[in-house]
PDB file of C-alpha atoms in Angstrom:
ATOM      1  CA  MET A   1     -37.320   7.700 -37.586  1.00  0.00           C
ATOM      2  CA  PRO A   2     -37.458  10.856 -34.743  1.00  0.00           C
ATOM      3  CA  THR A   3     -36.077  10.273 -31.661  1.00  0.00           C
ATOM      4  CA  ALA A   4     -36.513  11.487 -28.243  1.00  0.00           C
ATOM      5  CA  THR A   5     -34.115  12.839 -25.238  1.00  0.00           C
ATOM      6  CA  VAL A   6     -34.068  11.082 -21.988  1.00  0.00           C
ATOM      7  CA  SER A   7     -33.306  12.480 -18.603  1.00  0.00           C
ATOM      8  CA  ALA A   8     -32.844  11.491 -15.367  1.00  0.00           C
ATOM      9  CA  SER A   9     -30.780  13.087 -12.240  1.00  0.00           C
ATOM     10  CA  VAL A  10     -27.828  11.113 -10.412  1.00  0.00           C
ATOM     11  CA  ASP A  11     -25.643  11.463  -7.480  1.00  0.00           C
ATOM     12  CA  VAL A  12     -21.840  12.312  -9.611  1.00  0.00           C
ATOM     13  CA  ASN A  13     -20.630   9.086  -7.477  1.00  0.00           C
ATOM     14  CA  THR A  14     -22.962   7.257  -8.624  1.00  0.00           C
ATOM     15  CA  LYS A  15     -22.215   8.651 -12.657  1.00  0.00           C
ATOM     16  CA  ALA A  16     -19.212   8.155 -11.861  1.00  0.00           C
ATOM     17  CA  ILE A  17     -19.354   5.128 -10.902  1.00  0.00           C
ATOM     18  CA  ALA A  18     -21.947   3.675 -13.259  1.00  0.00           C
ATOM     19  CA  ASN A  19     -20.258   5.505 -15.702  1.00  0.00           C
ATOM     20  CA  ALA A  20     -17.418   2.840 -15.337  1.00  0.00           C
ATOM     21  CA  TYR A  21     -18.499   0.108 -15.662  1.00  0.00           C
ATOM     22  CA  ILE A  22     -20.621   0.619 -19.268  1.00  0.00           C
ATOM     23  CA  LYS A  23     -17.850   1.502 -20.303  1.00  0.00           C
ATOM     24  CA  GLU A  24     -16.117  -1.494 -19.182  1.00  0.00           C
ATOM     25  CA  ALA A  25     -19.495  -3.626 -20.915  1.00  0.00           C
ATOM     26  CA  GLY A  26     -17.845  -1.716 -23.563  1.00  0.00           C
ATOM     27  CA  LEU A  27     -21.234   0.957 -23.999  1.00  0.00           C
ATOM     28  CA  THR A  28     -21.634   4.482 -23.212  1.00  0.00           C
ATOM     29  CA  PRO A  29     -24.773   5.619 -21.106  1.00  0.00           C
ATOM     30  CA  ASN A  30     -26.718   7.044 -24.397  1.00  0.00           C
ATOM     31  CA  GLU A  31     -26.731   3.019 -25.768  1.00  0.00           C
ATOM     32  CA  LEU A  32     -27.202   1.317 -22.545  1.00  0.00           C
ATOM     33  CA  ILE A  33     -29.906   3.515 -21.852  1.00  0.00           C
ATOM     34  CA  ARG A  34     -31.375   3.334 -25.503  1.00  0.00           C
ATOM     35  CA  ARG A  35     -31.090  -0.366 -25.417  1.00  0.00           C
ATOM     36  CA  LEU A  36     -32.574  -0.760 -21.956  1.00  0.00           C
ATOM     37  CA  TRP A  37     -35.671   0.973 -23.531  1.00  0.00           C
ATOM     38  CA  GLU A  38     -35.857  -0.848 -26.161  1.00  0.00           C
ATOM     39  CA  SER A  39     -36.111  -3.440 -24.099  1.00  0.00           C
ATOM     40  CA  ILE A  40     -39.104  -2.598 -22.216  1.00  0.00           C
ATOM     41  CA  ALA A  41     -40.401  -1.209 -25.531  1.00  0.00           C
ATOM     42  CA  ASN A  42     -40.527  -4.687 -27.550  1.00  0.00           C
ATOM     43  CA  THR A  43     -40.417  -6.687 -24.500  1.00  0.00           C
ATOM     44  CA  GLY A  44     -43.514  -5.275 -21.916  1.00  0.00           C
ATOM     45  CA  VAL A  45     -40.632  -5.675 -18.825  1.00  0.00           C
ATOM     46  CA  VAL A  46     -39.084  -3.484 -17.119  1.00  0.00           C
ATOM     47  CA  PRO A  47     -36.081  -4.125 -15.142  1.00  0.00           C
ATOM     48  CA  GLU A  48     -36.564  -4.954 -11.351  1.00  0.00           C
ATOM     49  CA  PHE A  49     -33.981  -3.112  -9.397  1.00  0.00           C
ATOM     50  CA  THR A  50     -32.705  -4.409  -5.001  1.00  0.00           C
ATOM     51  CA  ASP A  51     -32.222  -1.667  -3.475  1.00  0.00           C
ATOM     52  CA  SER A  52     -29.317   0.938  -3.633  1.00  0.00           C
ATOM     53  CA  ASP A  53     -27.449   0.386  -0.071  1.00  0.00           C
ATOM     54  CA  ASN A  54     -28.276  -3.100  -0.123  1.00  0.00           C
ATOM     55  CA  MET A  55     -26.418  -3.318  -2.969  1.00  0.00           C
ATOM     56  CA  ARG A  56     -23.442  -0.736  -1.386  1.00  0.00           C
ATOM     57  CA  ARG A  57     -23.058  -2.800   1.067  1.00  0.00           C
ATOM     58  CA  GLN A  58     -22.407  -6.097  -0.735  1.00  0.00           C
ATOM     59  CA  ALA A  59     -20.581  -4.241  -3.339  1.00  0.00           C
ATOM     60  CA  ARG A  60     -17.598  -3.263  -0.844  1.00  0.00           C
ATOM     61  CA  LEU A  61     -17.770  -6.040   1.239  1.00  0.00           C
ATOM     62  CA  GLN A  62     -17.085  -8.064  -1.635  1.00  0.00           C
ATOM     63  CA  ALA A  63     -14.240  -5.915  -1.766  1.00  0.00           C
ATOM     64  CA  TYR A  64     -12.735  -6.653   1.294  1.00  0.00           C
ATOM     65  CA  GLU A  65     -12.961 -10.141   0.695  1.00  0.00           C
ATOM     66  CA  LYS A  66     -11.119  -9.193  -1.866  1.00  0.00           C
ATOM     67  CA  THR A  67      -8.306  -7.596  -0.613  1.00  0.00           C
ATOM     68  CA  GLN A  68      -8.378 -10.392   2.697  1.00  0.00           C
ATOM     69  CA  HIS A  69      -8.177 -13.089  -0.117  1.00  0.00           C
ATOM     70  CA  LEU A  70      -4.915 -10.760  -1.814  1.00  0.00           C
ATOM     71  CA  ILE A  71      -3.492  -9.633   1.447  1.00  0.00           C
ATOM     72  CA  THR A  72      -3.155 -13.739   1.980  1.00  0.00           C
ATOM     73  CA  GLU A  73      -1.627 -14.089  -1.527  1.00  0.00           C
ATOM     74  CA  LEU A  74       1.260 -12.105  -0.639  1.00  0.00           C
ATOM     75  CA  PRO A  75       4.973 -13.582  -1.381  1.00  0.00           C
ATOM     76  CA  HIS A  76       6.347 -12.984   2.283  1.00  0.00           C
ATOM     77  CA  GLY A  77       9.646 -11.571   2.937  1.00  0.00           C
ATOM     78  CA  THR A  78       8.445  -8.558   0.533  1.00  0.00           C
ATOM     79  CA  ALA A  79       7.504  -4.251   2.141  1.00  0.00           C
ATOM     80  CA  LEU A  80       3.977  -5.050   1.368  1.00  0.00           C
ATOM     81  CA  ASP A  81       4.231  -8.562   3.610  1.00  0.00           C
ATOM     82  CA  THR A  82       5.210  -6.070   7.055  1.00  0.00           C
ATOM     83  CA  MET A  83       2.853  -2.623   6.296  1.00  0.00           C
ATOM     84  CA  SER A  84      -0.343  -2.406   7.505  1.00  0.00           C
ATOM     85  CA  TYR A  85      -3.751  -2.014   5.977  1.00  0.00           C
ATOM     86  CA  GLU A  86      -4.053   2.222   5.776  1.00  0.00           C
ATOM     87  CA  GLU A  87      -0.051   1.831   4.464  1.00  0.00           C
ATOM     88  CA  MET A  88      -0.739  -0.456   1.614  1.00  0.00           C
ATOM     89  CA  ARG A  89      -3.974   0.926   0.834  1.00  0.00           C
ATOM     90  CA  GLU A  90      -1.854   4.515   0.509  1.00  0.00           C
ATOM     91  CA  GLU A  91       1.196   2.051  -1.341  1.00  0.00           C
ATOM     92  CA  LEU A  92      -1.357   0.565  -4.062  1.00  0.00           C
ATOM     93  CA  GLU A  93      -3.338   4.001  -4.894  1.00  0.00           C
ATOM     94  CA  ASN A  94       0.083   5.849  -6.033  1.00  0.00           C
ATOM     95  CA  ARG A  95       0.874   3.076  -8.068  1.00  0.00           C
ATOM     96  CA  THR A  96      -0.422   3.456 -11.831  1.00  0.00           C
ATOM     97  CA  ILE A  97      -1.944   0.686 -13.759  1.00  0.00           C
TER      98      ILE A  97
END
């Protein structure tokens, strides 16, 4: 079956973040786009997308809430327990997981 290439331009940061989520889902960008196009062709339904700025705000809020929950769960008397938010952020960013 003949194929055609579909391409789009996206912000570099958006691409990096999306690629990480796509990989986490066990897909490649090519597979995701192919599946999306096949779904639209098979169903005639184009997915609705929400405002990306609103989604980013919601994602940041969720990350903040998770961080706040993590902070409340820290054992007392540890180095992290006495650090400021900025010190904790720097410490966690420098760790290899």
